[in-house]
Coordinates of C-alpha atoms and ligand atoms in Angstrom, one line a residue:
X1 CA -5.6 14.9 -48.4
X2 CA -2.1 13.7 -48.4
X3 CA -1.0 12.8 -44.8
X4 CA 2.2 12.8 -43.4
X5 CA 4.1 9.6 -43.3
X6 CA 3.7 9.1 -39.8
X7 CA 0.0 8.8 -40.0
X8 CA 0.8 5.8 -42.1
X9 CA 2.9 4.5 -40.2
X10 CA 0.5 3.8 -37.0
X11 CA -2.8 2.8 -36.9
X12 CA -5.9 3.9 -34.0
X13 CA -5.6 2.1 -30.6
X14 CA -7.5 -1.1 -31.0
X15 CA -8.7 -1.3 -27.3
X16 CA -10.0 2.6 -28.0
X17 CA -12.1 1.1 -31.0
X18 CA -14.0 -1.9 -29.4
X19 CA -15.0 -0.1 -26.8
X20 CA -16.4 2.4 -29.2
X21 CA -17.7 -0.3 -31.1
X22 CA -19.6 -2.2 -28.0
X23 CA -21.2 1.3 -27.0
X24 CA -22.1 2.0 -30.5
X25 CA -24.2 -1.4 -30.7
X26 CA -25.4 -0.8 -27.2
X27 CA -26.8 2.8 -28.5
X28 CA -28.5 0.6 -30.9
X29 CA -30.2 -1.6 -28.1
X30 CA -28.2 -4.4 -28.4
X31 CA -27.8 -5.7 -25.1
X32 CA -23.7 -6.4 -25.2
X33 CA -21.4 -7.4 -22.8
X34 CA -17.8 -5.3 -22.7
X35 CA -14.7 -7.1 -21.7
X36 CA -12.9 -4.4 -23.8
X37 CA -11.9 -1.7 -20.9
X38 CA -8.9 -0.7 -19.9
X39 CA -10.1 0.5 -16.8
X40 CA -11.1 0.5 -13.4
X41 CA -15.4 0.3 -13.2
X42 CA -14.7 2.2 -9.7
X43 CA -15.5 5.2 -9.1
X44 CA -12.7 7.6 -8.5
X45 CA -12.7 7.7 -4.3
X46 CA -14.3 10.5 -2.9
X47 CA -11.6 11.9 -0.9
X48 CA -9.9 12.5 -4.2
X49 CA -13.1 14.0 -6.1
X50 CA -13.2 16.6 -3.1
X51 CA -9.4 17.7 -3.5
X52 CA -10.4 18.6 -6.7
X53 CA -13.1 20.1 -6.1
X54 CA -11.7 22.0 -3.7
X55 CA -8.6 23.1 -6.0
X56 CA -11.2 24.5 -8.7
X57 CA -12.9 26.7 -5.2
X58 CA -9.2 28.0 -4.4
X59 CA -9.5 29.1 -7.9
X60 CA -6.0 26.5 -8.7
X61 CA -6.7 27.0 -12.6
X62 CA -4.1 28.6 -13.8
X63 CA -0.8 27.2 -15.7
X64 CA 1.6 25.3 -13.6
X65 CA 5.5 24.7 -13.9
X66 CA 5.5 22.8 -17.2
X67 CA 6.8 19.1 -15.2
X68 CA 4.4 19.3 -12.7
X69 CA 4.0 21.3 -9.4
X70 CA 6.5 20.9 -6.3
X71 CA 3.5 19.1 -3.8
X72 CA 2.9 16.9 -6.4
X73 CA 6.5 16.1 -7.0
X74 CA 7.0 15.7 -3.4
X75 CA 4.4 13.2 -3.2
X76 CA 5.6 11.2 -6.2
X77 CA 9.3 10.7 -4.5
X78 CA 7.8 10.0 -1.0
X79 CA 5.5 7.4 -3.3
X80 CA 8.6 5.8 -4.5
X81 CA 10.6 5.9 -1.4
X82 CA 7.5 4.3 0.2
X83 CA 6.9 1.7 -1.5
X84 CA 9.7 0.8 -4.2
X85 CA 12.4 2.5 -1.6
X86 CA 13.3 4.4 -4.6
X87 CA 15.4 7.6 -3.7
X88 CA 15.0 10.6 -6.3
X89 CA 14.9 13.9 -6.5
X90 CA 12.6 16.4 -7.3
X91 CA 14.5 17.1 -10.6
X92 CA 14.3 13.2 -11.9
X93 CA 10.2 13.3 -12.0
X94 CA 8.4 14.5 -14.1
X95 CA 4.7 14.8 -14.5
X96 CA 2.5 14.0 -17.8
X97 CA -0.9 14.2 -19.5
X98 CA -0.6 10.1 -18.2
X99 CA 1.5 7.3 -18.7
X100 CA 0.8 7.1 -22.3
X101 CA 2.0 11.1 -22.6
X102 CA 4.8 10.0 -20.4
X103 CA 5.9 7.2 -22.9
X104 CA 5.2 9.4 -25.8
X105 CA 7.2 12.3 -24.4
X106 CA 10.1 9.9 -23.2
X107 CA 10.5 7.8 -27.0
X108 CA 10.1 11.7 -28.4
X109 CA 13.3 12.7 -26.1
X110 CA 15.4 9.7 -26.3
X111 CA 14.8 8.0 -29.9
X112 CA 15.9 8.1 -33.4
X113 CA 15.7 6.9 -36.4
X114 CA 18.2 4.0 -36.9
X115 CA 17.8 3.1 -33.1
X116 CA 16.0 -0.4 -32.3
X117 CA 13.5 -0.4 -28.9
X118 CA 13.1 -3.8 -27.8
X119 CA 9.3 -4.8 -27.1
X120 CA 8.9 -8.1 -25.6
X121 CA 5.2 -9.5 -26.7
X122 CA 2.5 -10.0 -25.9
X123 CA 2.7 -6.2 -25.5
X124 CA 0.3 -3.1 -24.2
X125 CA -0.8 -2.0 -28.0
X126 CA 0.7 1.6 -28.0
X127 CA 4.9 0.7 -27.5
X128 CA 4.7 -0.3 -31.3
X129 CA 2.9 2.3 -32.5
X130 CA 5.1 5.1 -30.0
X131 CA 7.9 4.3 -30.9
X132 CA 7.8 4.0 -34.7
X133 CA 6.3 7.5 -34.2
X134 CA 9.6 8.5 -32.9
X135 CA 11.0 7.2 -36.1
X136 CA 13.0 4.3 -34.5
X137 CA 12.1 0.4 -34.8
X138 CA 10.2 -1.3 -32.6
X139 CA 12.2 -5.2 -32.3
X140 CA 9.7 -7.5 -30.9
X141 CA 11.0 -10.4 -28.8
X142 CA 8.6 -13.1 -28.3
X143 CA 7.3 -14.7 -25.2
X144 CA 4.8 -17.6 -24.9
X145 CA 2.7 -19.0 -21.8
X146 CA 5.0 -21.6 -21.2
X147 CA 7.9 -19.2 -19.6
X148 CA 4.8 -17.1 -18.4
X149 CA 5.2 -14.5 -20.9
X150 CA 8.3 -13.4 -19.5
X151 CA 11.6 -12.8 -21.6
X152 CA 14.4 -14.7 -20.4
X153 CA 18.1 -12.9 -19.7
X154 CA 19.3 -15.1 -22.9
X155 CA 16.7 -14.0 -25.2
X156 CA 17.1 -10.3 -24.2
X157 CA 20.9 -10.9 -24.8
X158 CA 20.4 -12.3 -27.9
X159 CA 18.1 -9.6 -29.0
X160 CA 20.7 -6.4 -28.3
X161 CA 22.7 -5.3 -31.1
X162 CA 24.7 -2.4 -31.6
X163 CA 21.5 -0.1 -32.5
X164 CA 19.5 -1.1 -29.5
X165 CA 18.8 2.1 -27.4
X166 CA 16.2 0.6 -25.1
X167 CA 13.8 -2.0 -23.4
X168 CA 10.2 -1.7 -22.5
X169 CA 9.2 -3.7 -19.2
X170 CA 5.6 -3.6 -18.9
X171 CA 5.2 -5.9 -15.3
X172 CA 2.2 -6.4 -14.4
X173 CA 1.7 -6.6 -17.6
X174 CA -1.4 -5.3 -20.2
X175 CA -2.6 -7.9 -21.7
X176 CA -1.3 -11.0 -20.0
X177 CA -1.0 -10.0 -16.3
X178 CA 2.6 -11.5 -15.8
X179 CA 4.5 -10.1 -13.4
X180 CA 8.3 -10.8 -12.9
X181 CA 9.9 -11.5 -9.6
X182 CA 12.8 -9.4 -7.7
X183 CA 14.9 -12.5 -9.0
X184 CA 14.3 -12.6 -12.6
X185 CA 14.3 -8.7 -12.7
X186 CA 18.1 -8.9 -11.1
X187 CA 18.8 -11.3 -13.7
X188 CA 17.5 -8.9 -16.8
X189 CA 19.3 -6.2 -14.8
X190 CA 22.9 -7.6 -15.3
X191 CA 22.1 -8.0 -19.3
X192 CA 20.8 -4.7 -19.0
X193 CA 23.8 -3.2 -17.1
X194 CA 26.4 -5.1 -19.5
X195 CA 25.3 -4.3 -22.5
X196 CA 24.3 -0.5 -21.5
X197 CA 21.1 -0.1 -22.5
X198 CA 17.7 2.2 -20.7
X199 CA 15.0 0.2 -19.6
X200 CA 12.1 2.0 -19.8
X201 CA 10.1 -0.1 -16.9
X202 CA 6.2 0.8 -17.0
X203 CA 5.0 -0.1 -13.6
X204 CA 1.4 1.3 -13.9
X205 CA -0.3 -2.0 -12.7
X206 CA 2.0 -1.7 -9.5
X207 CA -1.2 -1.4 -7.4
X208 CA -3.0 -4.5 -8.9
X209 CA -1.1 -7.5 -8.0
X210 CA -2.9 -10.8 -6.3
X211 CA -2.2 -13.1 -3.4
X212 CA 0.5 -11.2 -1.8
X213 CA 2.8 -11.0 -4.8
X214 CA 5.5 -8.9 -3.8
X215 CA 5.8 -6.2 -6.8
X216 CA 9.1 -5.1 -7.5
X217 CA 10.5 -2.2 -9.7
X218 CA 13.4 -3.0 -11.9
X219 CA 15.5 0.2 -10.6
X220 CA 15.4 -1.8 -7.2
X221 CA 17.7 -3.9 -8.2
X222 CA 20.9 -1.7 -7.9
X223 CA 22.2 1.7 -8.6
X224 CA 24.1 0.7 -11.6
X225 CA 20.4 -0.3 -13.5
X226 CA 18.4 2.4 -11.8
X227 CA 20.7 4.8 -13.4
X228 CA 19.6 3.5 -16.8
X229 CA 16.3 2.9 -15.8
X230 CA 13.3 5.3 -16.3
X231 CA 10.4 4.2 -14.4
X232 CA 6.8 5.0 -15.6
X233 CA 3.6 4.9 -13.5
X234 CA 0.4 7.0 -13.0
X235 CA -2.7 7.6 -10.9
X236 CA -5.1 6.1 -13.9
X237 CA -5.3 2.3 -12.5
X238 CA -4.7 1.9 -8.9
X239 CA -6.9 4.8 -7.9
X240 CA -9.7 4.6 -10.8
X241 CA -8.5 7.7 -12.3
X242 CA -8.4 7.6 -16.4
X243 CA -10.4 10.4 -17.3
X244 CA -7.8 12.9 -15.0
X245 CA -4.9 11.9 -16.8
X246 CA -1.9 11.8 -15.1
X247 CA 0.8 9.9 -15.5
X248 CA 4.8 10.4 -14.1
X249 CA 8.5 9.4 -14.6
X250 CA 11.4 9.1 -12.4
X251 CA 15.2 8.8 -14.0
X252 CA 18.3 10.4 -14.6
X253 CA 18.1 14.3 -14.3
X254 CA 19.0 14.9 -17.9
X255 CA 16.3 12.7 -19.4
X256 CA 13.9 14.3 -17.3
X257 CA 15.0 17.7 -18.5
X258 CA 14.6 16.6 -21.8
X259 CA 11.1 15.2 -21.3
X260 CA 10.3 18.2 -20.0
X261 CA 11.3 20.6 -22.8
X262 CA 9.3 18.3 -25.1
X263 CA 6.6 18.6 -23.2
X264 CA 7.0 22.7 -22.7
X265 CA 6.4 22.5 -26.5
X266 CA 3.2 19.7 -26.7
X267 CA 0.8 20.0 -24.2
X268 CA 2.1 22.7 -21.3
X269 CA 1.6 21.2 -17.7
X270 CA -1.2 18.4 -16.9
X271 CA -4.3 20.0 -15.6
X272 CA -3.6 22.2 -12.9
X273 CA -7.1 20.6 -10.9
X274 CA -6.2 17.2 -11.9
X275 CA -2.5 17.6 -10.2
X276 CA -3.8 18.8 -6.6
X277 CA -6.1 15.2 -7.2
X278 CA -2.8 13.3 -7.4
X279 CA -1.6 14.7 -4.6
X280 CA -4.2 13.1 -2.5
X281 CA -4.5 10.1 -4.0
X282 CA -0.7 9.5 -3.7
X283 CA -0.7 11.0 0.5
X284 CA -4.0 10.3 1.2
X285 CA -6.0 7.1 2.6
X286 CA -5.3 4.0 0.2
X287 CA -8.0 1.9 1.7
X288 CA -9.8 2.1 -1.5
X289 CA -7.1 1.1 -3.8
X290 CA -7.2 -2.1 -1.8
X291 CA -10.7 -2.6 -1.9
X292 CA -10.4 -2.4 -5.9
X293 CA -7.5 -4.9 -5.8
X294 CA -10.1 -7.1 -3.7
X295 CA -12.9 -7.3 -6.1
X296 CA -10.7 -7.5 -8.7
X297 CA -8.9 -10.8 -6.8
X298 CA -12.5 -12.9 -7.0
X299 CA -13.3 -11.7 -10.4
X300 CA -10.0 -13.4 -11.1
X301 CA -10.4 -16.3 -9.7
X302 CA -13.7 -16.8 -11.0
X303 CA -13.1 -16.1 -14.6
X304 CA -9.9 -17.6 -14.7
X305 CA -11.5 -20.5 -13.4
X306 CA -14.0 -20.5 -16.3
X307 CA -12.0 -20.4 -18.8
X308 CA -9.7 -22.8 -18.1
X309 CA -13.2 -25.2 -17.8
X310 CA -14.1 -24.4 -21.9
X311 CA -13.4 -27.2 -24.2
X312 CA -9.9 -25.9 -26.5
X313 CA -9.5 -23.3 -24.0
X314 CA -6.6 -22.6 -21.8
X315 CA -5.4 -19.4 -19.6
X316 CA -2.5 -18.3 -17.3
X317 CA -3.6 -17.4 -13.6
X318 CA -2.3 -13.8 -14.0
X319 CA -0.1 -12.3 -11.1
X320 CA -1.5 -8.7 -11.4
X321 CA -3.4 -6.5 -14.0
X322 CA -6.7 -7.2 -14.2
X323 CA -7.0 -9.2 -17.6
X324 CA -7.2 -13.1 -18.7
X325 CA -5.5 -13.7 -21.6
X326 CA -6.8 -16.8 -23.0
X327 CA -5.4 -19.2 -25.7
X328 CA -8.5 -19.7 -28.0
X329 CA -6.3 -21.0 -31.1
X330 CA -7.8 -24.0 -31.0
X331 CA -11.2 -22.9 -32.1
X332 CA -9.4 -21.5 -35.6
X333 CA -10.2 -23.0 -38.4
X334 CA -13.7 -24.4 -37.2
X335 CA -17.2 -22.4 -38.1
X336 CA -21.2 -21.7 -37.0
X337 CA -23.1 -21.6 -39.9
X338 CA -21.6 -19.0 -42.2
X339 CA -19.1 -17.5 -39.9
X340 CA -15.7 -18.9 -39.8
X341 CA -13.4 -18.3 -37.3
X342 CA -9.4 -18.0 -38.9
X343 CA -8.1 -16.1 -36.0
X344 CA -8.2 -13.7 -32.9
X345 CA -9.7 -10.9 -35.3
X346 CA -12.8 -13.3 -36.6
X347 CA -13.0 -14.9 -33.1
X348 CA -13.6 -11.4 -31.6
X349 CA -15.8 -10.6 -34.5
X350 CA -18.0 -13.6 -34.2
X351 CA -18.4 -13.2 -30.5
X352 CA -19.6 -9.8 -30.8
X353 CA -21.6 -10.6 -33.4
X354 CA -23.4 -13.6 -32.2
X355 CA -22.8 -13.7 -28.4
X356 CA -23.2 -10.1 -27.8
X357 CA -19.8 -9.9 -25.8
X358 CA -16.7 -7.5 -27.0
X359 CA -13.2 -9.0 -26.1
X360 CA -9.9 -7.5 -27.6
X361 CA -8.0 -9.7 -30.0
X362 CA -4.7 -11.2 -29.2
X363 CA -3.5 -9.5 -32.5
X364 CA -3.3 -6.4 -31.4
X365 CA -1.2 -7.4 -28.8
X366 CA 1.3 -9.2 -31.1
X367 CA -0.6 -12.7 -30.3
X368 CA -2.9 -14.0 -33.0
X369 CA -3.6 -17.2 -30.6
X370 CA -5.2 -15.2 -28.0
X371 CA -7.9 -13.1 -27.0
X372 CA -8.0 -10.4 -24.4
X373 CA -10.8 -9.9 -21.4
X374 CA -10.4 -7.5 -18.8
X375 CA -12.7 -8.2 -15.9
X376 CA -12.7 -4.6 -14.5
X377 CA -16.4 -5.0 -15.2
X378 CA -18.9 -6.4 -12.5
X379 CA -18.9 -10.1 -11.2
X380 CA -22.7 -10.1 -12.8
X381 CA -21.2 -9.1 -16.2
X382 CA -18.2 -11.7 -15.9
X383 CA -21.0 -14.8 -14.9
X384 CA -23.7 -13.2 -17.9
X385 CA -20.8 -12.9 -20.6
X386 CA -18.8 -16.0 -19.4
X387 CA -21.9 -18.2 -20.2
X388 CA -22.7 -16.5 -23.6
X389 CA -19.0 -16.9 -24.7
X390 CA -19.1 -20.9 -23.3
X391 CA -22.3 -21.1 -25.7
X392 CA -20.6 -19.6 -28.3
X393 CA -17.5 -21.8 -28.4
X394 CA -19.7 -25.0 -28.1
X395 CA -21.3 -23.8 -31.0
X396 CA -18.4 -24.2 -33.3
X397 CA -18.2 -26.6 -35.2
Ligands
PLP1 C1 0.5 -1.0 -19.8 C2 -0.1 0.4 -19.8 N1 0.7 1.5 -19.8 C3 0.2 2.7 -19.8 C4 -1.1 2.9 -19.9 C5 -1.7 4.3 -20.0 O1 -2.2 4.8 -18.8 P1 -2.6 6.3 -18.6 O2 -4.1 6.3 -18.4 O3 -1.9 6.8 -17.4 O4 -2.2 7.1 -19.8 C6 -2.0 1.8 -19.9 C7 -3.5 2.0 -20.1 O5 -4.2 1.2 -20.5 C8 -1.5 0.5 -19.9 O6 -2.3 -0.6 -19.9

């Protein structure tokens, strides 16, 4: 079958695939440890299960308005007023199949061929592949642990030329848990404002920040850069709700309008049951969001802790998210028995293979020098798979 280019042009989610690859081997009784999710081990809280289940028993299973309904809308501005003191409109959100359908939907509406999106890196592993299906160019601007995996407002000046359309913030960020500050945000924001671009500022890990940083949203920093901003967020991590998908994004009235006709023409609304869930995880008790962010504080601590202990190993204390993003380059180029470990790819490979523990490697981040290991998994499974990958690295010789 001949394909159309775009298939080509992208390849499967890599995070998707080692998960599916860690269950696979645990179907086959191997006994592995995952650091591969993306998400919460929390249940979704049960005040949220029981709007939902009370939607589907008021029989609220029919099609919606296309962006979302009204409550849910209302929710999502009172959200951002809340706690980013954000003010929009109904008319500038819009509601998605997630923040991934959200991103997808947004690079659809605002992206063409011949424009450049920049993509500072280590990045979440769909901006790449998003935006070239859009048809534009992804231009990725690197960023290392010694400025924290943050871009500087030189580097993003140096990066704009007259094709750049846009920016992708990612803070807290997937895969190296950096977060910027309202300061170095203001400073990006003046580069941003001059040279006229969008930021497109996905603030999904908003929830999941650590020892009282104070998380702040790019479009906070003035009217003049909230008017280019669109900011992204969802109900996925802060409330343990993947599997609902929904996702939202607040901007400019036109883009949201355009978003929305994309979307009239892709997937119709988000699930209608899945929308009246929102609504009461956005209004409703947050106690349990905290609780997450708790757990996920000493898992933190501890594994971050570890790692930093290995021999060759060494690993930013991340601000928010809830994944350590090691530098394991040291180990490449050394070898147990037959397997050689070259890079991120073999060191993942080996581990999996020999240690029984699935991490994500740093390649499909846009870092070869790293590895990736969320510790949304149980303190048990961080202590148990710490300890097989300290043996495993000891082993190499
Ligand atoms: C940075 C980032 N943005 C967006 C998403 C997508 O979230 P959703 O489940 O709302 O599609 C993820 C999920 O892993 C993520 O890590």
């Amino acid at each position: 079958m001949k394909f159309a280019k775009r298939v080509e042009r992208i390849k499967p989610s890599p995070t998707l695939a080692i998960t599916a690859k860690a269950n696979a081997l645990r179907a086959e009784g191997r006994d592995i440890i995952s650091f591969g999710a993306g998400e919460p081990d929390f249940d979704t809280p049960v005040n949220i299960r029981e709007a939902a289940v009370r939607a589907i028993q008021d029989g609220f299973t029919r099609y919606t308005p296309v962006g979302g309904i009204d409550e849910l809308k209302d929710a999502i501005t009172e959200k951002f007023q809340r706690d980013n003191q954000l003010i929009y409109k109904k008319s500038e959100i819009v509601v998605s199949c997630g923040a991934k359908h959200v991103l997808y939907n947004l690079a659809q509406a605002l992206f063409d061929e011949g424009d450049e999106v920049i993509i500072p890196s280590p990045y979440w592993v769909s901006y790449p592949d998003i935006v070239l299906l859009s048809g534009a160019t992804p231009s990725i601007l690197k960023t290392g642990e010694a400025d924290g995996f943050k871009i500087t407002p030189d580097q993003l000046e140096g990066a704009i030329n007259k094709r750049t359309k846009a920016i992708v913030l990612n803070s807290p960020s997937n895969p190296t848990g950096s977060t910027y500050t309202f300061a170095e945000l203001e400073a990006l924001a003046e580069v941003i404002v001059e040279k006229n671009i969008l930021v497109i500022s996905d603030e999904i890990y908003e929830k999941i920040v650590y020892d009282g940083f104070p998380f702040s949203s790019i479009a906070m920093v003035s009217e003049d850069v909230k008017r280019l901003s669109v900011v992204v967020n969802g109900v996925s991590k802060a409330y343990a709700m993947t599997g609902w998908r929904i996702g939202y994004a607040a901007g400019q009235e036109d883009i949201i309008s355009a978003v929305t006709k994309i979307q009239s023409q892709n997937t119709s609304n988000p699930a209608s049951i899945s929308q009246k869930a929102a609504v009461e995880a956005l209004n409703g008790d947050q106690n349990a969001t905290g609780e997450m962010v708790e757990a996920f504080s000493e898992r933190r601590n501890y594994i971050i802790g570890a790692l930093n202990k290995m021999e060759g190993v060494s690993c930013m204390n991340p601000d928010g998210a809830f994944y350590a993003f090691p530098n394991m380059s040291s180990l490449y180029g050394k070898a147990y028995g037959d397997k050689k470990v070259t890079g991120s790819a073999s060191l993942a490979e080996y581990f999996l293979d020999v240690a029984n523990v699935a991490v994500v490697p740093g390649i499909a981040f846009g870092s070869d020098d790293h590895i990736r290991l969320s510790y949304a998994t149980s303190m048990k499974n961080i202590r148990e798979g710490i300890t097989r990958i300290e043996n495993a690295v000891k082993n190499l010789k």
